[in-house]
Short mmCIF file of C-alpha atoms in Angstrom, two decimals:
data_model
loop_
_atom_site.label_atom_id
_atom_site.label_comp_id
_atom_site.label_asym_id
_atom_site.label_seq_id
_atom_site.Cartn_x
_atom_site.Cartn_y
_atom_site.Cartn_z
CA UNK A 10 15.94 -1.91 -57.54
CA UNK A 11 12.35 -1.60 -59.84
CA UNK A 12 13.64 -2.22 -63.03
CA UNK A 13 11.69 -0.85 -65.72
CA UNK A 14 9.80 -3.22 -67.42
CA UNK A 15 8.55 -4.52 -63.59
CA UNK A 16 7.54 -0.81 -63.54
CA UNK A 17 5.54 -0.83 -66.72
CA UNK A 18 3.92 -4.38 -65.93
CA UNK A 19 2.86 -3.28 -62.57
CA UNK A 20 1.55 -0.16 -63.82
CA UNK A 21 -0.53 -1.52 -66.38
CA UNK A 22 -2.10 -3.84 -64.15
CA UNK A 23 -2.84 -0.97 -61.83
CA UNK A 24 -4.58 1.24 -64.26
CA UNK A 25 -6.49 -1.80 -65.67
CA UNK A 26 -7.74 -2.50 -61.92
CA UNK A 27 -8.91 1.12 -62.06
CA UNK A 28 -10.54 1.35 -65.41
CA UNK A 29 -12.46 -1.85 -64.42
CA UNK A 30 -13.07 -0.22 -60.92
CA UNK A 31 -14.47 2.49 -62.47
CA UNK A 32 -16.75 0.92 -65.17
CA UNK A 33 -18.01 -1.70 -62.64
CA UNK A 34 -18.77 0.63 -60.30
CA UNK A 35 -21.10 2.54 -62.89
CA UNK A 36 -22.70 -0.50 -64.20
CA UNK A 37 -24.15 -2.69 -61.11
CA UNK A 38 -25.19 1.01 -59.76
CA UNK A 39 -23.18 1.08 -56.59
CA UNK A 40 -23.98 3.73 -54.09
CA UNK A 41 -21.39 7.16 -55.40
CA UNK A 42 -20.07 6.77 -51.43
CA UNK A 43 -18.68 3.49 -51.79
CA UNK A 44 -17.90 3.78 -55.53
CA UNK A 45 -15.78 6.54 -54.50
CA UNK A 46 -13.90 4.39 -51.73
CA UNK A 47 -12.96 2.34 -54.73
CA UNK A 48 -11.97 4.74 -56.83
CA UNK A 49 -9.48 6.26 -54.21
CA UNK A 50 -8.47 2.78 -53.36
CA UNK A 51 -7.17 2.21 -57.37
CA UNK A 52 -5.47 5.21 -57.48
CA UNK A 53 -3.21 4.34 -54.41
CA UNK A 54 -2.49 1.31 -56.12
CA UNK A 55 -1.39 3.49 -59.38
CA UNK A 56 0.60 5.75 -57.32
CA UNK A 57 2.15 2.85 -55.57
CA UNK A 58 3.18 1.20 -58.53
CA UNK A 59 4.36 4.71 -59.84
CA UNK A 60 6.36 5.42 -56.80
CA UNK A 61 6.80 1.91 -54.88
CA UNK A 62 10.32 3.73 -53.14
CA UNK A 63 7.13 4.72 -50.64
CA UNK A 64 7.50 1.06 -49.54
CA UNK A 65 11.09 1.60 -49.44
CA UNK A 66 10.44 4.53 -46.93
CA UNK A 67 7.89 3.06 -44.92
CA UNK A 68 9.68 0.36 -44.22
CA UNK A 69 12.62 2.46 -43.17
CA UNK A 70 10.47 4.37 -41.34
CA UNK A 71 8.96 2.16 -39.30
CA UNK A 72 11.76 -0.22 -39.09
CA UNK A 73 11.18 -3.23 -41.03
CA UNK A 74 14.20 -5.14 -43.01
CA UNK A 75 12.21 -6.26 -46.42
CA UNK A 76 10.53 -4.04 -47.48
CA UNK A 77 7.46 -6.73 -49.33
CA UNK A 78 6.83 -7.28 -45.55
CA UNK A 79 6.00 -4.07 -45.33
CA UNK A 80 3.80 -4.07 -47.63
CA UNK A 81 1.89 -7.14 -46.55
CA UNK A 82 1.26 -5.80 -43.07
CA UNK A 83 0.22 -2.38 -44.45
CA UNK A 84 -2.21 -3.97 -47.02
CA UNK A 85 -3.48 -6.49 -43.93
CA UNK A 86 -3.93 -3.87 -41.67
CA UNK A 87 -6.14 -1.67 -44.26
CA UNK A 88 -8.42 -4.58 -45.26
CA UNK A 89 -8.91 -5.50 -41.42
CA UNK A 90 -10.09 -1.57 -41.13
CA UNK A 91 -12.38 -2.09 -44.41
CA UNK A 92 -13.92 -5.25 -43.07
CA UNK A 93 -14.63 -3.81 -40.23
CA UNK A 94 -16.37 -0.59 -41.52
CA UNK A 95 -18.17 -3.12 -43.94
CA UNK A 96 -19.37 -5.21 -40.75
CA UNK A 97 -20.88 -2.22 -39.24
CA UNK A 98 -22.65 -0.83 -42.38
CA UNK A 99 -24.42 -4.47 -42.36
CA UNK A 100 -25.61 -4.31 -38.86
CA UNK A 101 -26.89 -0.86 -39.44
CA UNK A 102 -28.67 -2.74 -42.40
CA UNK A 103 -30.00 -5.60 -40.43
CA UNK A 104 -31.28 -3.06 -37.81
CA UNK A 105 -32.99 -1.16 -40.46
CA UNK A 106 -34.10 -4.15 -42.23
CA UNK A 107 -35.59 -5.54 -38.89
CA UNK A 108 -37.43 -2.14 -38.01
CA UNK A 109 -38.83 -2.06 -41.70
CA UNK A 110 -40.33 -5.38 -41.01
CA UNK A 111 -41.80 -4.95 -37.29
CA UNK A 112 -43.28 -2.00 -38.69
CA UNK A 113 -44.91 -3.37 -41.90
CA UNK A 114 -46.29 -6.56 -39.61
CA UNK A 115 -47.89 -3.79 -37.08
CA UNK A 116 -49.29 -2.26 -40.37
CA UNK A 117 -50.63 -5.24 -41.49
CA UNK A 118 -52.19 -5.70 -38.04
CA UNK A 119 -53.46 -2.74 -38.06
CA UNK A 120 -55.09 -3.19 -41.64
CA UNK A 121 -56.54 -6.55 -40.35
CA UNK A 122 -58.17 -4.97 -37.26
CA UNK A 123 -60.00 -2.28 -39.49
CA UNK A 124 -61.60 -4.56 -41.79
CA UNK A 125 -63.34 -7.05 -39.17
CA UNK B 107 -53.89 -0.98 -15.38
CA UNK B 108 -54.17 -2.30 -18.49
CA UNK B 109 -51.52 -5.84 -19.39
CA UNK B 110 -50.80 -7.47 -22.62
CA UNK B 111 -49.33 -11.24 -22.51
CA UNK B 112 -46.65 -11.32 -25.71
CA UNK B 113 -46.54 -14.63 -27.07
CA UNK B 114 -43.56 -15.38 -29.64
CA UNK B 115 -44.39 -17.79 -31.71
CA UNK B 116 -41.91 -19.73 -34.58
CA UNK B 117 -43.67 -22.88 -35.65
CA UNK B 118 -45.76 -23.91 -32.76
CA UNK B 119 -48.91 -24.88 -34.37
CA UNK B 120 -48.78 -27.71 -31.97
CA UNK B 121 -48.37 -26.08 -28.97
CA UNK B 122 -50.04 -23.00 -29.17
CA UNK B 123 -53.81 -24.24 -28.71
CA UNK B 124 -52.87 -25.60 -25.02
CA UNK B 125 -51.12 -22.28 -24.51
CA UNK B 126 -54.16 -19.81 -25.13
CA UNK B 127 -56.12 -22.33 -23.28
CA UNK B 128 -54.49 -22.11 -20.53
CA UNK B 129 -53.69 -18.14 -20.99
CA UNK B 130 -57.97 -18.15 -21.62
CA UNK B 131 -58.04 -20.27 -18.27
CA UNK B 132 -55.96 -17.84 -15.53
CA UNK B 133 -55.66 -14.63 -17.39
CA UNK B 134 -59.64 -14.36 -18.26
CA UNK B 135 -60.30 -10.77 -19.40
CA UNK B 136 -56.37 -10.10 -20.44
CA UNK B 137 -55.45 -8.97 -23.45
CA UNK B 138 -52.90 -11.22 -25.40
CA UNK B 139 -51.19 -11.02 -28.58
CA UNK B 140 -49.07 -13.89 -31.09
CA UNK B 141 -46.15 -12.69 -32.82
CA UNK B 142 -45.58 -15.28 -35.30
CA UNK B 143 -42.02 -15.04 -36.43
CA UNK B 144 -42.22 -15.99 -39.55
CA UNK B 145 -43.12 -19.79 -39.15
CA UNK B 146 -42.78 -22.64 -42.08
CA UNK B 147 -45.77 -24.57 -40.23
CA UNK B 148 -49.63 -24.01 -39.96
CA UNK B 149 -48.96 -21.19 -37.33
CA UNK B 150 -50.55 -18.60 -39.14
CA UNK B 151 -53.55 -20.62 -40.56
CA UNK B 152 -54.24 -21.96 -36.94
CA UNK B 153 -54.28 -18.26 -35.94
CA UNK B 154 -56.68 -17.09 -38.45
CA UNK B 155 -58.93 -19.96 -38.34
CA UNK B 156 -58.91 -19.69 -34.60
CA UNK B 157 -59.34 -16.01 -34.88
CA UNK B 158 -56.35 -15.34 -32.38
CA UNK B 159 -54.94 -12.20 -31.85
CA UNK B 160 -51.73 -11.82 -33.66
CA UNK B 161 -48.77 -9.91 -35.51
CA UNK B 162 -47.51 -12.11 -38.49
CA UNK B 163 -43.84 -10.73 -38.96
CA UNK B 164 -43.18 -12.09 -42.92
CA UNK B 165 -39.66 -12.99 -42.64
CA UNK B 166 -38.05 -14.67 -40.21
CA UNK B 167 -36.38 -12.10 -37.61
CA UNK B 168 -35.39 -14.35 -34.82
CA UNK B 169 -36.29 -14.72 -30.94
CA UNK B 170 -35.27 -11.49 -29.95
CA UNK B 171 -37.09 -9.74 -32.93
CA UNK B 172 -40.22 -11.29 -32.29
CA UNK B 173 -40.35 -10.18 -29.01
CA UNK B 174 -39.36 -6.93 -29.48
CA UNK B 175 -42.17 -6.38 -31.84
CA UNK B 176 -44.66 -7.73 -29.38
CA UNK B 177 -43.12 -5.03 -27.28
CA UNK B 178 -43.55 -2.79 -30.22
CA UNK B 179 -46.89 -3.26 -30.02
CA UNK B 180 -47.62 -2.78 -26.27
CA UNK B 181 -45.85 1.04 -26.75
CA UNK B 182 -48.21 2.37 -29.36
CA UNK B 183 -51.00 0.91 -27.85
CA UNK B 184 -50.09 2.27 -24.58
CA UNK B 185 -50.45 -1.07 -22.23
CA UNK B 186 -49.10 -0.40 -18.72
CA UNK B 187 -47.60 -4.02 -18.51
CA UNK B 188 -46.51 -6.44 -20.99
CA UNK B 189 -45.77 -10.21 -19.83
CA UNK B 190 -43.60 -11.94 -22.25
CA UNK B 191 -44.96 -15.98 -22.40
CA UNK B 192 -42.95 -18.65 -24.48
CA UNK B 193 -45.51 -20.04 -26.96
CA UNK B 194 -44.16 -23.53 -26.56
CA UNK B 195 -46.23 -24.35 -23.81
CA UNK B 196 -43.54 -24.22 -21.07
CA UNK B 197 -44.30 -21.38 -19.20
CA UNK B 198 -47.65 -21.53 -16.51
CA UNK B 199 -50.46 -19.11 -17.38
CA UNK B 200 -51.29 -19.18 -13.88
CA UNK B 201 -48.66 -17.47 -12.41
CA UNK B 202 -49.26 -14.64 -14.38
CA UNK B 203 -51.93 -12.92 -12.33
CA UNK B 204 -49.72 -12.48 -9.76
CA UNK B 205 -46.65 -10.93 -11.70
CA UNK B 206 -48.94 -8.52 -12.94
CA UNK B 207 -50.05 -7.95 -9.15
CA UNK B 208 -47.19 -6.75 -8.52
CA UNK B 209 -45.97 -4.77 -11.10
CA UNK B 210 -49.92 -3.12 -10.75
CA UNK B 211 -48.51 -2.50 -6.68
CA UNK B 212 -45.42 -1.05 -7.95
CA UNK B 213 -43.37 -3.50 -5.79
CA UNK B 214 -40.79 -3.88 -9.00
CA UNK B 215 -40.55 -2.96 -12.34
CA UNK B 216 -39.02 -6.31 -14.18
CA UNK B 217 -40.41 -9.05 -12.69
CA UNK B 218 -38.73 -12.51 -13.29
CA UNK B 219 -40.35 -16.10 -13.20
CA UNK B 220 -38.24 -17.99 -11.39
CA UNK B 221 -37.82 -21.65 -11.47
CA UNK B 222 -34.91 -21.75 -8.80
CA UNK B 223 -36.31 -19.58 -5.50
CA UNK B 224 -37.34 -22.50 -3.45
CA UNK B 225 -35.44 -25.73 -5.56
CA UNK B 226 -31.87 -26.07 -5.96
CA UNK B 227 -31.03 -26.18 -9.41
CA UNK B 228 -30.49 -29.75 -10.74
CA UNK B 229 -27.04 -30.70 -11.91
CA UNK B 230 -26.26 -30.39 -15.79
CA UNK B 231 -24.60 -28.79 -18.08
CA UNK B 232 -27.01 -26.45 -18.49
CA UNK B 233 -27.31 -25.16 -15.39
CA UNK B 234 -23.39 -24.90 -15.04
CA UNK B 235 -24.19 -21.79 -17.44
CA UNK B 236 -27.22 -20.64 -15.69
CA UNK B 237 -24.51 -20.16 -12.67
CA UNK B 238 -22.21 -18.91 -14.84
CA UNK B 239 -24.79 -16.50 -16.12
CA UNK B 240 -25.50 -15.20 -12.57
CA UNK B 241 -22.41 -14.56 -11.76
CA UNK B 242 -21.91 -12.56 -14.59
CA UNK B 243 -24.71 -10.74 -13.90
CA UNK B 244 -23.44 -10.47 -10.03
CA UNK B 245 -20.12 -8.83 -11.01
CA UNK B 246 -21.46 -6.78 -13.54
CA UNK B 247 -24.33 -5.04 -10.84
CA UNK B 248 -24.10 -6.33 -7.80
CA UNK B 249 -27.57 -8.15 -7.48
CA UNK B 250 -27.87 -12.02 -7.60
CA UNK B 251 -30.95 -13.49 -9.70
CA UNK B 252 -31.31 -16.84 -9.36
CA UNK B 253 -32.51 -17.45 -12.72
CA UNK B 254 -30.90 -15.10 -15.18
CA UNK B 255 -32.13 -17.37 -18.30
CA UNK B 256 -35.57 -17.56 -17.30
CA UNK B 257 -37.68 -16.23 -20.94
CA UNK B 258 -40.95 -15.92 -18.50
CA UNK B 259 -41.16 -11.80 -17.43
CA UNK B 260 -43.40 -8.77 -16.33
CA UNK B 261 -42.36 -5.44 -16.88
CA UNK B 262 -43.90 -2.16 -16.40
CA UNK B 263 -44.03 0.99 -19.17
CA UNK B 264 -40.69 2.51 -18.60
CA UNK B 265 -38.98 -0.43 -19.55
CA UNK B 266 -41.29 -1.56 -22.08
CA UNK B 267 -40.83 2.18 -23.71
CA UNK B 268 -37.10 0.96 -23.57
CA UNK B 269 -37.62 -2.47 -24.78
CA UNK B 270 -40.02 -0.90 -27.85
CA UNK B 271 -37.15 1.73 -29.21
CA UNK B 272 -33.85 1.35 -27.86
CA UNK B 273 -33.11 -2.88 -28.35
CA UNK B 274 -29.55 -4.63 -28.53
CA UNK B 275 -29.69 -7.71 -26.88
CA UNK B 276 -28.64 -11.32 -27.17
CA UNK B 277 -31.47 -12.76 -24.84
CA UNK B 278 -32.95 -12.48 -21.43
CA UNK B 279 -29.87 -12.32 -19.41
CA UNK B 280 -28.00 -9.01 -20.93
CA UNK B 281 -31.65 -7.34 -20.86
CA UNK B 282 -32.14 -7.99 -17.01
CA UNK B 283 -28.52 -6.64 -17.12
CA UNK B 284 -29.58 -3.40 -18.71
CA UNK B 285 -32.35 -2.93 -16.80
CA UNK B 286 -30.39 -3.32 -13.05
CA UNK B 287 -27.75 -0.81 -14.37
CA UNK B 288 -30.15 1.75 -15.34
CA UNK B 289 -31.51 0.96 -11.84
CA UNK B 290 -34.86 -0.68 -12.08
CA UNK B 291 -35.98 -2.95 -9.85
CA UNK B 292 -35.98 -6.54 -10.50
CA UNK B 293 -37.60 -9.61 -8.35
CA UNK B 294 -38.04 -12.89 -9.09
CA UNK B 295 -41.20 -14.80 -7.98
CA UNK B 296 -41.52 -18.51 -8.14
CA UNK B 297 -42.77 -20.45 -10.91
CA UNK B 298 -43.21 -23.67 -12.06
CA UNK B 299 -42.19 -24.55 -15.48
CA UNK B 300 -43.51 -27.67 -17.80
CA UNK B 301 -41.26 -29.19 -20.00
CA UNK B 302 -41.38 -28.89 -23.77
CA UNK B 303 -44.16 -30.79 -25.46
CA UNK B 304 -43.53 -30.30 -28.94
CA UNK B 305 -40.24 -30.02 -30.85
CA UNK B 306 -36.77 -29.04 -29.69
CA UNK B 307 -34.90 -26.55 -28.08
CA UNK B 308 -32.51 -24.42 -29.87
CA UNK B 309 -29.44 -25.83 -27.45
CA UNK B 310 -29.76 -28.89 -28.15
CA UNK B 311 -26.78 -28.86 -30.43
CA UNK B 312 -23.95 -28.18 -27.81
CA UNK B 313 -22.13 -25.43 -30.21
CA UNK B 314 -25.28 -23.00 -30.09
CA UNK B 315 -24.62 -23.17 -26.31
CA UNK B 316 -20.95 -22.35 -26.63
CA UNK B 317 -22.17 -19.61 -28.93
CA UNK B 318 -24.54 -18.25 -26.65
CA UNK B 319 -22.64 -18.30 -23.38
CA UNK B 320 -19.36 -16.59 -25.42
CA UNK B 321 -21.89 -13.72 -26.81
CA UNK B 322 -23.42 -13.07 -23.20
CA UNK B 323 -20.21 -12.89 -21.20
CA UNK B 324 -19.60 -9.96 -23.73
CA UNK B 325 -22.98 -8.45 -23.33
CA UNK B 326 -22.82 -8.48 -20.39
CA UNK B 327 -19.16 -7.82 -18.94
CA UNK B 328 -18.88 -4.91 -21.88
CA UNK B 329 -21.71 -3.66 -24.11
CA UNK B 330 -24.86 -3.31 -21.95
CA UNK B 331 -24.76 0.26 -19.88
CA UNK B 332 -26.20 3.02 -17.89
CA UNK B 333 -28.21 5.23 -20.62
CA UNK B 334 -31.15 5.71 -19.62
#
C-alpha cells in the first residue's frame, strides 16, 4: 500500500520538520516546556511516516473505512486539544499581565503620595 | 467607618469635573479615588493639575480592571466600604450617603442603585436584556433584583476583600451573582440616574450587546459559584 519512494518522500519531509523544529526552537529562545511539546510533536510525525500501518490500525480499530479520514479526525482532534491548552496559558497571561499592572499603578501611587 | 467612592475613569476629561463636584457637594469629608484606565485624552493632566486623587493604570486594562484596582486599593488601605461611581457623570453623588448608611447599619452587604424600584422600566431593547438579565439571575439564586445592570454599588469589606483578590467577572450582573450564591445580602435602593453628557456608550454598536448578553448567560448560568 506505501510504496517506497512515498515512504522516503514522506520521511524526509518529516525529519526536515524536526531539524527545523529543533533549530527554531533554540534560536527565538522558546521556553524548554513548550520547545519540548514540539519536539515530541516531530517525532510522532517521523514515526508516523516510518510506520503509517498505525493509521491502518487505528482506523480498524475504531472503525473507520479510509483510513486518510482517520487521520484527519485524529490530527483535528489533537490541534482542538492544543488550542485549547494554548487559550488557557494566555488567560493565565492576561491575568498575570493585569495583576503586574494594578500593582505597578498602586506603586506609582504610592510613590506619588510620598513625595507631596 | 471609613468609605472610599471608586471612580473608573477611560477618557472622561469632560465629564469628570461635574462628577467630583458633585461627589465634593453630597459626600463632603469622603474619601474618593480616580482610576484612570489608561485614557488617550487629557484625563490624567486634568487630574494632576486639579490635584485629584487618583491611580493612573498605564495600559489600558478595561472596565472591569479598572475597577478592580480601585478595589485593590480600598483592601490595602483597609476602607470598610467602597462605592463604585461611573465617572461619566451618570450616576447621583447624592444618593451615596445613604448607601453607605446602610452598609455602616449592617442592613446589607452589596447594596445596588436602582433605577427601576418605584418606575417601570421603559420599553427598548435594552431593557429586554435588563429582564433577561434578571431572570437569569432569578434562576440562578432565587432572588429578583430589579436592576441587575445597574454599575452604581456599595459594598462592605468581605466582599471588597473578595472583589480585591479573587476577580472573574464580565460586569455587574455575574458579580451580584457571586455575591447572592456565597450568600451575602443584596438590596437595592432607589436612584435616579442622569443621562450621559459626554461621549458614547460602549452598546451603542448592537453586536457588543449580543456579545455581552451571550458572555453573561454563561457567567451566570455556569461559571460563577459558591467558594467562599
Amino acid at each position: 500500500m506505501f510504496n517506497t519512494r512515498l515512504k522516503i518522500i514522506l520521511l524526509a519531509i518529516t525529519v526536515c520538520s524536526m531539524l527545523v523544529i529543533i533549530r527554531t526552537s533554540k534560536k527565538s529562545k522558546m521556553e524548554i516546556k513548550d520547545a519540548t511539546n514540539w519536539f515530541f510533536a516531530s517525532l510522532a510525525l517521523v514515526f508516523s511516516a516510518i510506520f503509517p500501518e498505525i493509521f491502518l490500525y487505528f482506523s480498524r480499530l475504531v472503525g473507520i473505512e479510509l483510513p486518510s479520514n482517520a487521520v484527519f479526525s485524529l490530527l483535528l482532534f489533537l490541534l482542538f486539544c492544543l488550542v485549547y491548552y494554548l487559550n488557557i496559558r494566555i488567560s493565565q497571561l492576561s491575568i498575570r499581565l493585569r495583576e503586574t499592572i494594578q500593582e505597578l499603578s498602586l506603586l506609582e501611587k504610592k510613590i506619588r503620595d510620598l513625595s507631596i | 467607618m471609613r468609605a472610599i467612592i471608586i471612580i473608573p475613569a477611560y477618557n472622561e476629561e469632560l465629564n469628570l469635573p461635574g462628577v467630583l463636584r458633585d461627589i465634593q457637594t453630597y459626600c463632603p469629608g469622603i474619601d474618593y479615588i480616580i482610576v484612570n484606565d489608561g485614557s488617550t485624552d487629557g484625563t490624567v493632566t486634568l487630574c494632576e493639575k486639579e490635584r485629584y486623587h487618583y491611580i493612573n493604570l498605564t495600559v489600558n486594562l478595561g472596565f472591569s480592571g479598572a475597577v478592580q484596582t480601585g478595589y485593590k486599593y480600598a483592601f490595602e488601605h483597609g476602607y470598610d466600604i467602597a462605592v463604585q461611581f461611573d465617572g461619566d457623570g451618570q450616576h447621583p453623588a447624592s444618593f451615596i450617603p445613604q448607601m453607605i448608611g446602610m452598609i455602616e447599619r449592617g442592613d446589607a452587604d452589596y447594596i445596588l442603585g436602582s433605577r427601576f424600584m418605584e418606575k417601570k422600566k421603559p420599553i427598548s431593547i435594552r431593557m429586554a436584556g435588563s429582564y433577561f438579565i434578571s431572570l437569569l439571575v432569578y434562576l440562578r439564586t432565587g432572588k429578583m433584583i430589579k436592576d441587575p445592570t445597574s454599575g452604581m454599588r456599595a459594598i462592605n469589606k468581605t466582599v471588597i476583600k473578595d472583589m480585591a483578590n479573587k476577580f472573574n467577572f464580565i460586569a455587574e450582573p455575574d458579580t451580584l451573582t457571586r455575591a447572592l450564591l456565597n450568600g451575602k445580602k443584596v438590596r437595592e435602593v432607589r436612584v435616579e440616574m442622569r443621562p450621559r453628557l459626554h461621549g458614547a456608550s460602549h452598546f451603542k454598536n448592537p453586536l457588543n450587546g449580543i456579545e455581552y448578553m451571550l458572555r453573561m448567560t454563561v457567567s451566570i448560568l455556569l461559571f460563577q459559584g459558591r467558594d467562599w
